[in-house]
mmCIF file of C-alpha atoms and ligand atoms in Angstrom:
data_model
loop_
_atom_site.group_PDB
_atom_site.id
_atom_site.type_symbol
_atom_site.label_atom_id
_atom_site.label_comp_id
_atom_site.label_asym_id
_atom_site.label_seq_id
_atom_site.Cartn_x
_atom_site.Cartn_y
_atom_site.Cartn_z
ATOM 1 C CA ARG A 1 -3.925 93.153 -62.068
ATOM 2 C CA PRO A 2 -4.639 89.864 -64.002
ATOM 3 C CA GLU A 3 -2.693 89.545 -67.188
ATOM 4 C CA PRO A 4 -4.672 89.014 -70.433
ATOM 5 C CA VAL A 5 -4.307 85.542 -71.337
ATOM 6 C CA HIS A 6 -4.987 84.366 -75.127
ATOM 7 C CA ASN A 7 -4.801 80.560 -76.103
ATOM 8 C CA ASP A 8 -2.887 79.639 -72.904
ATOM 9 C CA VAL A 9 -0.257 82.537 -73.377
ATOM 10 C CA VAL A 10 -0.161 85.173 -70.855
ATOM 11 C CA HIS A 11 0.917 88.853 -71.909
ATOM 12 C CA ARG A 12 2.250 91.770 -70.252
ATOM 13 C CA GLU A 13 2.992 95.232 -72.483
ATOM 14 C CA LEU A 14 5.163 98.013 -71.362
ATOM 15 C CA PHE A 15 6.704 101.130 -72.657
ATOM 16 C CA ALA A 16 10.464 101.112 -71.986
ATOM 17 C CA LEU A 17 13.747 101.880 -73.490
ATOM 18 C CA GLY A 18 12.058 103.843 -76.335
ATOM 19 C CA THR A 19 9.605 101.377 -77.630
ATOM 20 C CA LEU A 20 6.506 99.010 -77.256
ATOM 21 C CA ILE A 21 7.647 95.767 -75.283
ATOM 22 C CA GLN A 22 5.616 92.705 -75.028
ATOM 23 C CA ILE A 23 6.312 89.893 -72.611
ATOM 24 C CA SER A 24 4.443 86.751 -73.415
ATOM 25 C CA VAL A 25 4.228 83.697 -71.622
ATOM 26 C CA ALA A 26 3.031 79.957 -72.431
ATOM 27 C CA GLY A 27 1.565 78.692 -69.588
ATOM 28 C CA HIS A 28 1.443 80.039 -66.064
ATOM 29 C CA ILE A 29 3.559 82.723 -64.348
ATOM 30 C CA GLU A 30 2.919 84.618 -61.346
ATOM 31 C CA PRO A 31 2.367 88.136 -61.519
ATOM 32 C CA ALA A 32 4.872 88.969 -59.024
ATOM 33 C CA VAL A 33 7.416 87.454 -61.666
ATOM 34 C CA MET A 34 6.024 89.774 -64.562
ATOM 35 C CA ASN A 35 6.547 92.848 -61.992
ATOM 36 C CA GLN A 36 9.766 91.788 -61.808
ATOM 37 C CA ALA A 37 11.067 91.494 -65.383
ATOM 38 C CA GLN A 38 8.893 94.905 -65.914
ATOM 39 C CA ALA A 39 10.793 96.426 -62.927
ATOM 40 C CA ALA A 40 14.103 95.263 -64.325
ATOM 41 C CA LEU A 41 13.251 96.732 -68.118
ATOM 42 C CA THR A 42 12.265 100.186 -66.261
ATOM 43 C CA ASP A 43 15.671 99.973 -64.239
ATOM 44 C CA LEU A 44 17.922 99.196 -67.204
ATOM 45 C CA GLU A 45 16.083 101.674 -69.620
ATOM 46 C CA THR A 46 17.272 104.389 -66.713
ATOM 47 C CA ARG A 47 20.892 103.049 -66.291
ATOM 48 C CA TRP A 48 21.505 102.934 -69.878
ATOM 49 C CA SER A 49 19.802 106.226 -71.211
ATOM 50 C CA VAL A 50 21.654 109.109 -72.346
ATOM 51 C CA LEU A 51 19.205 111.353 -71.310
ATOM 52 C CA GLY A 52 18.051 111.826 -67.453
ATOM 53 C CA ASP A 53 20.812 111.160 -64.617
ATOM 54 C CA GLY A 54 20.985 107.234 -65.001
ATOM 55 C CA ASP A 55 24.189 105.728 -64.251
ATOM 56 C CA LEU A 56 25.320 106.358 -68.317
ATOM 57 C CA ALA A 57 24.249 109.957 -68.412
ATOM 58 C CA GLN A 58 26.419 110.682 -65.285
ATOM 59 C CA LEU A 59 29.462 108.816 -66.308
ATOM 60 C CA ASN A 60 29.033 110.749 -69.963
ATOM 61 C CA LYS A 61 28.673 114.309 -67.722
ATOM 62 C CA THR A 62 32.040 112.990 -65.783
ATOM 63 C CA LEU A 63 33.418 112.196 -69.417
ATOM 64 C CA GLN A 64 32.773 116.061 -70.546
ATOM 65 C CA THR A 65 36.034 117.150 -68.328
ATOM 66 C CA GLN A 66 38.073 113.964 -67.501
ATOM 67 C CA THR A 67 39.630 110.969 -69.545
ATOM 68 C CA SER A 68 39.164 108.809 -66.790
ATOM 69 C CA ALA A 69 36.091 108.108 -64.604
ATOM 70 C CA PRO A 70 34.755 105.402 -62.365
ATOM 71 C CA LEU A 71 32.582 102.793 -63.893
ATOM 72 C CA PRO A 72 29.538 101.479 -61.808
ATOM 73 C CA SER A 73 29.103 98.195 -61.253
ATOM 74 C CA THR A 74 25.889 98.609 -63.036
ATOM 75 C CA LEU A 75 27.513 99.166 -66.410
ATOM 76 C CA GLN A 76 30.764 97.399 -65.930
ATOM 77 C CA ALA A 77 29.776 94.007 -67.942
ATOM 78 C CA GLY A 78 27.748 96.305 -70.822
ATOM 79 C CA PHE A 79 30.732 98.301 -71.255
ATOM 80 C CA ALA A 80 33.138 95.272 -71.325
ATOM 81 C CA ALA A 81 30.668 93.546 -73.961
ATOM 82 C CA ALA A 82 30.140 96.783 -76.153
ATOM 83 C CA ARG A 83 34.109 97.091 -76.261
ATOM 84 C CA GLN A 84 34.525 93.664 -77.719
ATOM 85 C CA LEU A 85 31.541 94.268 -79.838
ATOM 86 C CA CYS A 86 32.951 97.167 -81.440
ATOM 87 C CA LEU A 87 36.407 95.355 -81.773
ATOM 88 C CA ASP A 88 34.662 92.472 -83.616
ATOM 89 C CA SER A 89 32.887 94.762 -85.693
ATOM 90 C CA GLY A 90 35.869 96.757 -87.050
ATOM 91 C CA GLY A 91 34.119 99.606 -85.209
ATOM 92 C CA ARG A 92 31.234 99.960 -87.412
ATOM 93 C CA PHE A 93 29.373 99.132 -83.983
ATOM 94 C CA ASP A 94 30.537 101.952 -81.719
ATOM 95 C CA PRO A 95 28.938 103.336 -78.508
ATOM 96 C CA GLY A 96 31.694 106.169 -79.019
ATOM 97 C CA VAL A 97 29.292 108.015 -81.541
ATOM 98 C CA GLY A 98 27.283 109.801 -78.773
ATOM 99 C CA ASP A 99 28.139 113.290 -79.848
ATOM 100 C CA LEU A 100 27.921 112.709 -83.327
ATOM 101 C CA VAL A 101 24.271 111.081 -82.537
ATOM 102 C CA ARG A 102 23.581 114.268 -80.416
ATOM 103 C CA LEU A 103 24.652 116.471 -83.478
ATOM 104 C CA TRP A 104 22.081 114.708 -85.196
ATOM 105 C CA GLY A 105 19.442 115.108 -83.170
ATOM 106 C CA PHE A 106 18.765 111.525 -83.239
ATOM 107 C CA ASP A 107 19.110 111.284 -78.886
ATOM 108 C CA ASP A 108 16.572 112.903 -78.363
ATOM 109 C CA GLU A 109 13.153 113.916 -79.678
ATOM 110 C CA ASP A 110 12.997 117.666 -78.399
ATOM 111 C CA HIS A 111 16.212 118.036 -80.616
ATOM 112 C CA PHE A 112 14.934 117.044 -83.849
ATOM 113 C CA ARG A 113 16.312 118.442 -86.483
ATOM 114 C CA THR A 114 14.980 118.937 -90.563
ATOM 115 C CA THR A 115 18.538 119.378 -91.904
ATOM 116 C CA PRO A 116 21.654 117.792 -91.843
ATOM 117 C CA PRO A 117 24.174 119.983 -89.219
ATOM 118 C CA PRO A 118 26.838 122.283 -90.527
ATOM 119 C CA ALA A 119 29.779 120.463 -91.917
ATOM 120 C CA ASP A 120 32.209 122.271 -89.448
ATOM 121 C CA GLN A 121 30.375 121.105 -86.447
ATOM 122 C CA LEU A 122 30.269 117.494 -88.013
ATOM 123 C CA ASN A 123 34.077 117.363 -88.869
ATOM 124 C CA ALA A 124 34.973 118.739 -85.328
ATOM 125 C CA ALA A 125 32.623 116.325 -83.496
ATOM 126 C CA LEU A 126 34.391 113.402 -85.687
ATOM 127 C CA GLN A 127 37.762 114.747 -84.976
ATOM 128 C CA GLN A 128 36.747 114.936 -81.044
ATOM 129 C CA ARG A 129 35.209 111.620 -80.519
ATOM 130 C CA SER A 130 36.554 108.591 -78.406
ATOM 131 C CA SER A 131 36.011 105.428 -80.170
ATOM 132 C CA LEU A 132 34.803 102.571 -77.701
ATOM 133 C CA CYS A 133 37.053 100.189 -79.159
ATOM 134 C CA ASP A 134 40.167 102.483 -78.113
ATOM 135 C CA SER A 135 39.236 102.877 -74.808
ATOM 136 C CA HIS A 136 40.592 101.111 -71.840
ATOM 137 C CA ILE A 137 38.080 99.363 -69.074
ATOM 138 C CA ASP A 138 40.056 97.967 -66.344
ATOM 139 C CA PRO A 139 36.934 97.002 -65.229
ATOM 140 C CA GLN A 140 35.976 99.491 -62.823
ATOM 141 C CA THR A 141 37.128 102.826 -64.829
ATOM 142 C CA VAL A 142 36.954 103.639 -68.367
ATOM 143 C CA VAL A 143 39.711 105.784 -69.652
ATOM 144 C CA VAL A 144 39.100 107.382 -73.359
ATOM 145 C CA ASP A 145 41.089 109.104 -75.893
ATOM 146 C CA GLN A 146 40.081 112.733 -75.264
ATOM 147 C CA VAL A 147 37.259 114.776 -74.108
ATOM 148 C CA PRO A 148 34.674 115.655 -73.988
ATOM 149 C CA ALA A 149 33.691 112.457 -74.687
ATOM 150 C CA ARG A 150 30.067 110.674 -75.155
ATOM 151 C CA PHE A 151 28.873 106.889 -75.169
ATOM 152 C CA ASP A 152 25.347 105.835 -76.499
ATOM 153 C CA PHE A 153 24.522 102.701 -76.468
ATOM 154 C CA GLY A 154 21.122 103.075 -78.278
ATOM 155 C CA ALA A 155 22.591 100.132 -80.740
ATOM 156 C CA SER A 156 22.879 97.114 -77.834
ATOM 157 C CA ALA A 157 20.847 97.961 -74.713
ATOM 158 C CA LYS A 158 18.081 96.680 -75.790
ATOM 159 C CA GLY A 159 19.683 93.628 -77.084
ATOM 160 C CA ARG A 160 21.233 93.350 -73.266
ATOM 161 C CA ALA A 161 18.074 94.182 -71.719
ATOM 162 C CA VAL A 162 16.249 91.434 -73.507
ATOM 163 C CA ASP A 163 18.942 89.052 -72.590
ATOM 164 C CA GLU A 164 18.698 89.902 -68.783
ATOM 165 C CA VAL A 165 14.556 89.579 -68.905
ATOM 166 C CA ILE A 166 14.836 86.255 -70.606
ATOM 167 C CA ALA A 167 17.720 85.274 -67.713
ATOM 168 C CA LEU A 168 15.016 86.282 -65.072
ATOM 169 C CA LEU A 169 12.257 84.568 -66.639
ATOM 170 C CA GLN A 170 14.346 81.383 -66.665
ATOM 171 C CA ALA A 171 15.242 81.687 -62.858
ATOM 172 C CA ALA A 172 12.252 81.911 -62.157
ATOM 173 C CA GLY A 173 11.282 78.570 -63.342
ATOM 174 C CA ILE A 174 10.011 79.770 -67.170
ATOM 175 C CA HIS A 175 10.598 77.742 -70.018
ATOM 176 C CA ASN A 176 8.381 78.974 -72.876
ATOM 177 C CA ALA A 177 8.610 82.574 -73.308
ATOM 178 C CA ILE A 178 8.861 85.122 -76.206
ATOM 179 C CA ILE A 179 9.890 88.961 -75.488
ATOM 180 C CA ASN A 180 9.038 91.288 -78.366
ATOM 181 C CA ALA A 181 10.499 94.594 -78.285
ATOM 182 C CA GLY A 182 9.108 96.820 -81.146
ATOM 183 C CA GLY A 183 9.825 93.649 -83.584
ATOM 184 C CA ASP A 184 13.102 92.625 -82.036
ATOM 185 C CA ILE A 185 12.736 89.633 -80.505
ATOM 186 C CA LYS A 186 14.039 86.352 -77.907
ATOM 187 C CA VAL A 187 12.536 83.323 -77.349
ATOM 188 C CA ILE A 188 12.834 80.441 -75.041
ATOM 189 C CA GLY A 189 10.608 77.063 -75.495
ATOM 190 C CA ARG A 190 7.842 77.019 -77.753
ATOM 191 C CA ARG A 191 4.374 78.182 -77.764
ATOM 192 C CA ALA A 192 1.994 75.054 -76.982
ATOM 193 C CA GLN A 193 2.255 72.644 -79.564
ATOM 194 C CA ARG A 194 4.188 75.387 -82.436
ATOM 195 C CA ALA A 195 7.358 77.063 -82.251
ATOM 196 C CA TRP A 196 6.767 81.033 -82.006
ATOM 197 C CA ARG A 197 6.310 82.714 -85.073
ATOM 198 C CA ILE A 198 7.732 86.235 -85.827
ATOM 199 C CA GLY A 199 7.637 88.342 -89.111
ATOM 200 C CA ILE A 200 10.774 90.829 -90.192
ATOM 201 C CA ARG A 201 9.482 94.137 -91.152
ATOM 202 C CA HIS A 202 9.684 95.335 -94.676
ATOM 203 C CA PRO A 203 11.562 98.708 -94.679
ATOM 204 C CA ARG A 204 9.864 99.981 -97.704
ATOM 205 C CA PRO A 205 6.077 98.780 -97.429
ATOM 206 C CA VAL A 206 4.526 98.719 -100.934
ATOM 207 C CA ASP A 207 0.381 97.339 -101.590
ATOM 208 C CA GLY A 208 -0.124 97.126 -97.735
ATOM 209 C CA ARG A 209 2.862 94.457 -97.729
ATOM 210 C CA THR A 210 4.143 94.853 -94.104
ATOM 211 C CA MET A 211 6.454 92.055 -93.463
ATOM 212 C CA LEU A 212 9.159 91.203 -95.755
ATOM 213 C CA ALA A 213 9.790 87.404 -94.337
ATOM 214 C CA SER A 214 8.415 85.339 -91.369
ATOM 215 C CA LEU A 215 10.420 82.639 -89.859
ATOM 216 C CA GLN A 216 9.844 80.405 -86.839
ATOM 217 C CA VAL A 217 12.283 80.983 -84.095
ATOM 218 C CA HIS A 218 13.240 78.243 -81.778
ATOM 219 C CA ASP A 219 14.855 78.003 -78.088
ATOM 220 C CA GLY A 220 17.145 80.548 -77.057
ATOM 221 C CA GLU A 221 17.267 82.707 -80.110
ATOM 222 C CA ALA A 222 17.274 86.429 -80.804
ATOM 223 C CA ILE A 223 16.478 88.252 -84.084
ATOM 224 C CA PHE A 224 16.969 92.067 -84.400
ATOM 225 C CA THR A 225 16.763 94.404 -86.839
ATOM 226 C CA SER A 226 18.052 97.700 -87.787
ATOM 227 C CA GLY A 227 16.106 99.752 -90.431
ATOM 228 C CA ASP A 228 16.391 103.650 -91.952
ATOM 229 C CA TYR A 229 12.784 103.886 -91.132
ATOM 230 C CA GLU A 230 12.770 104.403 -87.617
ATOM 231 C CA ARG A 231 14.148 107.681 -86.964
ATOM 232 C CA PHE A 232 14.855 109.926 -89.886
ATOM 233 C CA PHE A 233 14.131 113.254 -91.643
ATOM 234 C CA ILE A 234 14.107 113.848 -95.519
ATOM 235 C CA ASP A 235 15.825 117.056 -96.644
ATOM 236 C CA ASN A 236 15.965 117.778 -100.210
ATOM 237 C CA GLY A 237 14.977 114.272 -101.184
ATOM 238 C CA VAL A 238 17.703 112.687 -99.289
ATOM 239 C CA ARG A 239 16.778 110.394 -96.157
ATOM 240 C CA TYR A 240 18.664 111.025 -92.918
ATOM 241 C CA HIS A 241 18.403 108.354 -90.260
ATOM 242 C CA HIS A 242 19.540 107.311 -87.038
ATOM 243 C CA ILE A 243 22.206 104.658 -87.840
ATOM 244 C CA LEU A 244 25.619 106.695 -88.242
ATOM 245 C CA ASP A 245 28.740 105.310 -90.063
ATOM 246 C CA PRO A 246 31.387 106.018 -87.133
ATOM 247 C CA ARG A 247 34.059 106.666 -89.903
ATOM 248 C CA THR A 248 32.268 109.385 -91.606
ATOM 249 C CA GLY A 249 29.889 110.665 -88.672
ATOM 250 C CA LEU A 250 26.952 110.402 -91.334
ATOM 251 C CA PRO A 251 24.005 108.057 -92.023
ATOM 252 C CA ALA A 252 25.197 104.668 -93.286
ATOM 253 C CA MET A 253 23.661 104.993 -96.945
ATOM 254 C CA GLY A 254 23.997 101.670 -98.324
ATOM 255 C CA SER A 255 21.074 99.625 -96.492
ATOM 256 C CA GLN A 256 17.749 99.915 -95.748
ATOM 257 C CA SER A 257 17.375 97.196 -93.063
ATOM 258 C CA ALA A 258 19.502 94.827 -91.573
ATOM 259 C CA THR A 259 18.428 91.612 -89.681
ATOM 260 C CA VAL A 260 20.669 89.504 -87.718
ATOM 261 C CA LEU A 261 19.860 86.498 -85.461
ATOM 262 C CA HIS A 262 22.031 85.273 -82.911
ATOM 263 C CA SER A 263 21.527 83.418 -79.426
ATOM 264 C CA SER A 264 22.610 86.590 -77.695
ATOM 265 C CA ALA A 265 20.292 89.516 -78.357
ATOM 266 C CA GLU A 266 23.077 91.866 -77.043
ATOM 267 C CA ARG A 267 25.308 90.277 -79.941
ATOM 268 C CA ALA A 268 22.089 90.505 -82.698
ATOM 269 C CA ASP A 269 21.216 93.724 -81.790
ATOM 270 C CA ALA A 270 24.874 95.158 -81.945
ATOM 271 C CA ALA A 271 25.600 93.053 -85.024
ATOM 272 C CA ALA A 272 22.481 94.395 -87.056
ATOM 273 C CA THR A 273 23.877 98.140 -86.195
ATOM 274 C CA ALA A 274 26.941 96.748 -87.571
ATOM 275 C CA LEU A 275 25.319 94.947 -90.749
ATOM 276 C CA PHE A 276 23.459 98.047 -91.611
ATOM 277 C CA VAL A 277 26.816 100.209 -91.495
ATOM 278 C CA ALA A 278 28.960 97.423 -93.318
ATOM 279 C CA GLY A 279 26.511 97.527 -96.117
ATOM 280 C CA ALA A 280 26.560 94.259 -98.769
ATOM 281 C CA GLN A 281 29.850 94.722 -100.036
ATOM 282 C CA ASP A 282 31.405 93.435 -96.558
ATOM 283 C CA ALA A 283 28.334 92.059 -95.032
ATOM 284 C CA ALA A 284 29.462 88.512 -95.442
ATOM 285 C CA SER A 285 33.026 89.216 -93.807
ATOM 286 C CA VAL A 286 31.667 91.485 -91.027
ATOM 287 C CA MET A 287 29.461 88.979 -89.758
ATOM 288 C CA GLN A 288 31.714 86.276 -89.773
ATOM 289 C CA GLN A 289 33.945 88.431 -87.497
ATOM 290 C CA MET A 290 30.874 88.870 -85.318
ATOM 291 C CA GLY A 291 30.342 85.201 -85.209
ATOM 292 C CA VAL A 292 27.091 85.853 -86.842
ATOM 293 C CA ASP A 293 25.823 82.848 -89.256
ATOM 294 C CA SER A 294 22.157 83.698 -90.268
ATOM 295 C CA TRP A 295 21.919 87.697 -91.333
ATOM 296 C CA LEU A 296 19.516 89.250 -93.801
ATOM 297 C CA LEU A 297 20.221 92.943 -95.572
ATOM 298 C CA VAL A 298 18.203 94.998 -97.729
ATOM 299 C CA ASP A 299 20.369 97.160 -99.570
ATOM 300 C CA ALA A 300 19.859 100.713 -100.775
ATOM 301 C CA ASN A 301 18.252 99.585 -103.948
ATOM 302 C CA GLY A 302 15.599 97.379 -102.115
ATOM 303 C CA ARG A 303 18.078 94.191 -102.997
ATOM 304 C CA LEU A 304 17.986 91.209 -100.927
ATOM 305 C CA HIS A 305 21.284 89.492 -99.764
ATOM 306 C CA ALA A 306 21.179 86.763 -97.056
ATOM 307 C CA SER A 307 23.870 84.334 -95.454
ATOM 308 C CA ASP A 308 22.943 80.642 -96.742
ATOM 309 C CA ALA A 309 21.965 79.902 -92.870
ATOM 310 C CA MET A 310 19.359 82.686 -93.258
ATOM 311 C CA ARG A 311 17.870 81.379 -96.587
ATOM 312 C CA ALA A 312 17.945 77.650 -94.900
ATOM 313 C CA ARG A 313 15.514 79.393 -92.503
ATOM 314 C CA ILE A 314 13.358 81.134 -94.985
ATOM 315 C CA PRO A 315 12.750 79.015 -98.113
ATOM 316 C CA ASP A 316 10.548 81.246 -99.598
ATOM 317 C CA LEU A 317 13.239 84.190 -99.526
ATOM 318 C CA ALA A 318 14.465 83.507 -102.959
ATOM 319 C CA SER A 319 11.151 84.564 -104.457
ATOM 320 C CA GLN A 320 10.867 87.721 -102.180
HETATM 321 P P1 ADP B 401 17.044 100.973 -83.365
HETATM 322 O O1 ADP B 401 17.103 101.949 -82.885
HETATM 323 O O2 ADP B 401 16.312 100.513 -84.452
HETATM 324 O O3 ADP B 401 17.378 99.988 -82.100
HETATM 325 P P2 ADP B 401 19.731 100.361 -83.615
HETATM 326 O O4 ADP B 401 19.842 99.011 -82.847
HETATM 327 O O5 ADP B 401 20.590 100.260 -85.174
HETATM 328 O O6 ADP B 401 18.459 100.709 -84.367
HETATM 329 O O7 ADP B 401 20.357 101.534 -83.019
HETATM 330 C C1 ADP B 401 20.652 102.861 -83.531
HETATM 331 C C2 ADP B 401 20.823 103.633 -82.125
HETATM 332 O O8 ADP B 401 22.307 103.269 -81.986
HETATM 333 C C3 ADP B 401 20.892 105.049 -82.755
HETATM 334 O O9 ADP B 401 19.734 105.960 -82.462
HETATM 335 C C4 ADP B 401 22.000 105.629 -81.948
HETATM 336 O O10 ADP B 401 21.568 106.091 -80.676
HETATM 337 C C5 ADP B 401 22.930 104.660 -81.897
HETATM 338 N N1 ADP B 401 23.989 104.544 -83.105
HETATM 339 C C6 ADP B 401 23.593 105.170 -84.288
HETATM 340 N N2 ADP B 401 24.967 104.797 -85.120
HETATM 341 C C7 ADP B 401 25.395 103.761 -84.434
HETATM 342 C C8 ADP B 401 26.650 102.961 -84.585
HETATM 343 N N3 ADP B 401 27.292 102.897 -85.688
HETATM 344 N N4 ADP B 401 27.352 102.469 -83.691
HETATM 345 C C9 ADP B 401 26.739 102.193 -82.109
HETATM 346 N N5 ADP B 401 25.471 102.874 -82.207
HETATM 347 C C10 ADP B 401 25.237 103.632 -82.837
HETATM 348 MG MG1 MG B 402 21.304 97.521 -82.717
HETATM 349 MG MG1 MG B 403 17.692 97.925 -82.493
#
């Protein structure tokens, strides 16, 4: 079908990786290339999903009873990258939270809970989990500490997918494009005469103000946000959301939203999750360990914390 064109920008919208994804290209793009990009996203979704019977789901099934499982070639690079990110984050980003995420019901809309899981079940899941940081990748085999183990890449697969689709577009000769995956973004080139401009969502919209800040995003930059407003339930006035502290098994309570800018969307995605878990106190040191210069955190009290590099990008941030 023909792509809609607005101001010489061609758009394609699809639903994948649990979110609405918009691919926008300034100038011309062959429909076949758009189709390839769309097919790649659908394929990555199946590959990295914990549900269904894609590559990761099958691997998790093996790790229910065996401490060692063959890593299919489709998962090798992603596992190795995520393990390094786990180490860089000091274990704050850790796909080895799979059973905890499942216990909280955040992996599947059909498991949705309205109260926290019982403490004994949480403690058991915390004791028996295998961290990806401590797992061995050989790279054709993954070996975990103990079984059952379950990996969940909900905090980095979207970033990895965005990097892959940008690379696919570049290989097809596209120089100016933006991918917006539910507010998480990566950009190449520019939009006609102007830079691409994006908004960061306000974690607690007030008086119709839905944006926390907006900024120009330049060639090769990605910007990712993790927030406690994406998936949550409220019980007894407490908000229980989907970003867990791997050390406690509980939703990380110090933050409302965390935003990271980096050239790698995969690193930005993982680092946004790690920053959310780190909270204001550890933000600067954890971001430094993860090689992130530009970050922005809204703490549990709604206060803004940002690196100098991010403040330089958003001049009116101080008055927000
Ligand atoms: P979003 O869902 O808004 O993209 P994140 O990128 O932070 O937010 O990913 C959150 C998802 O990652 C959760 O739904 C869960 O599947 C998984 N997850 C939760 N906590 C962690 C963690 N500390 N480290 C790695 N993955 C996590
Ligand atoms: Mg993330
Ligand atoms: Mg995310």
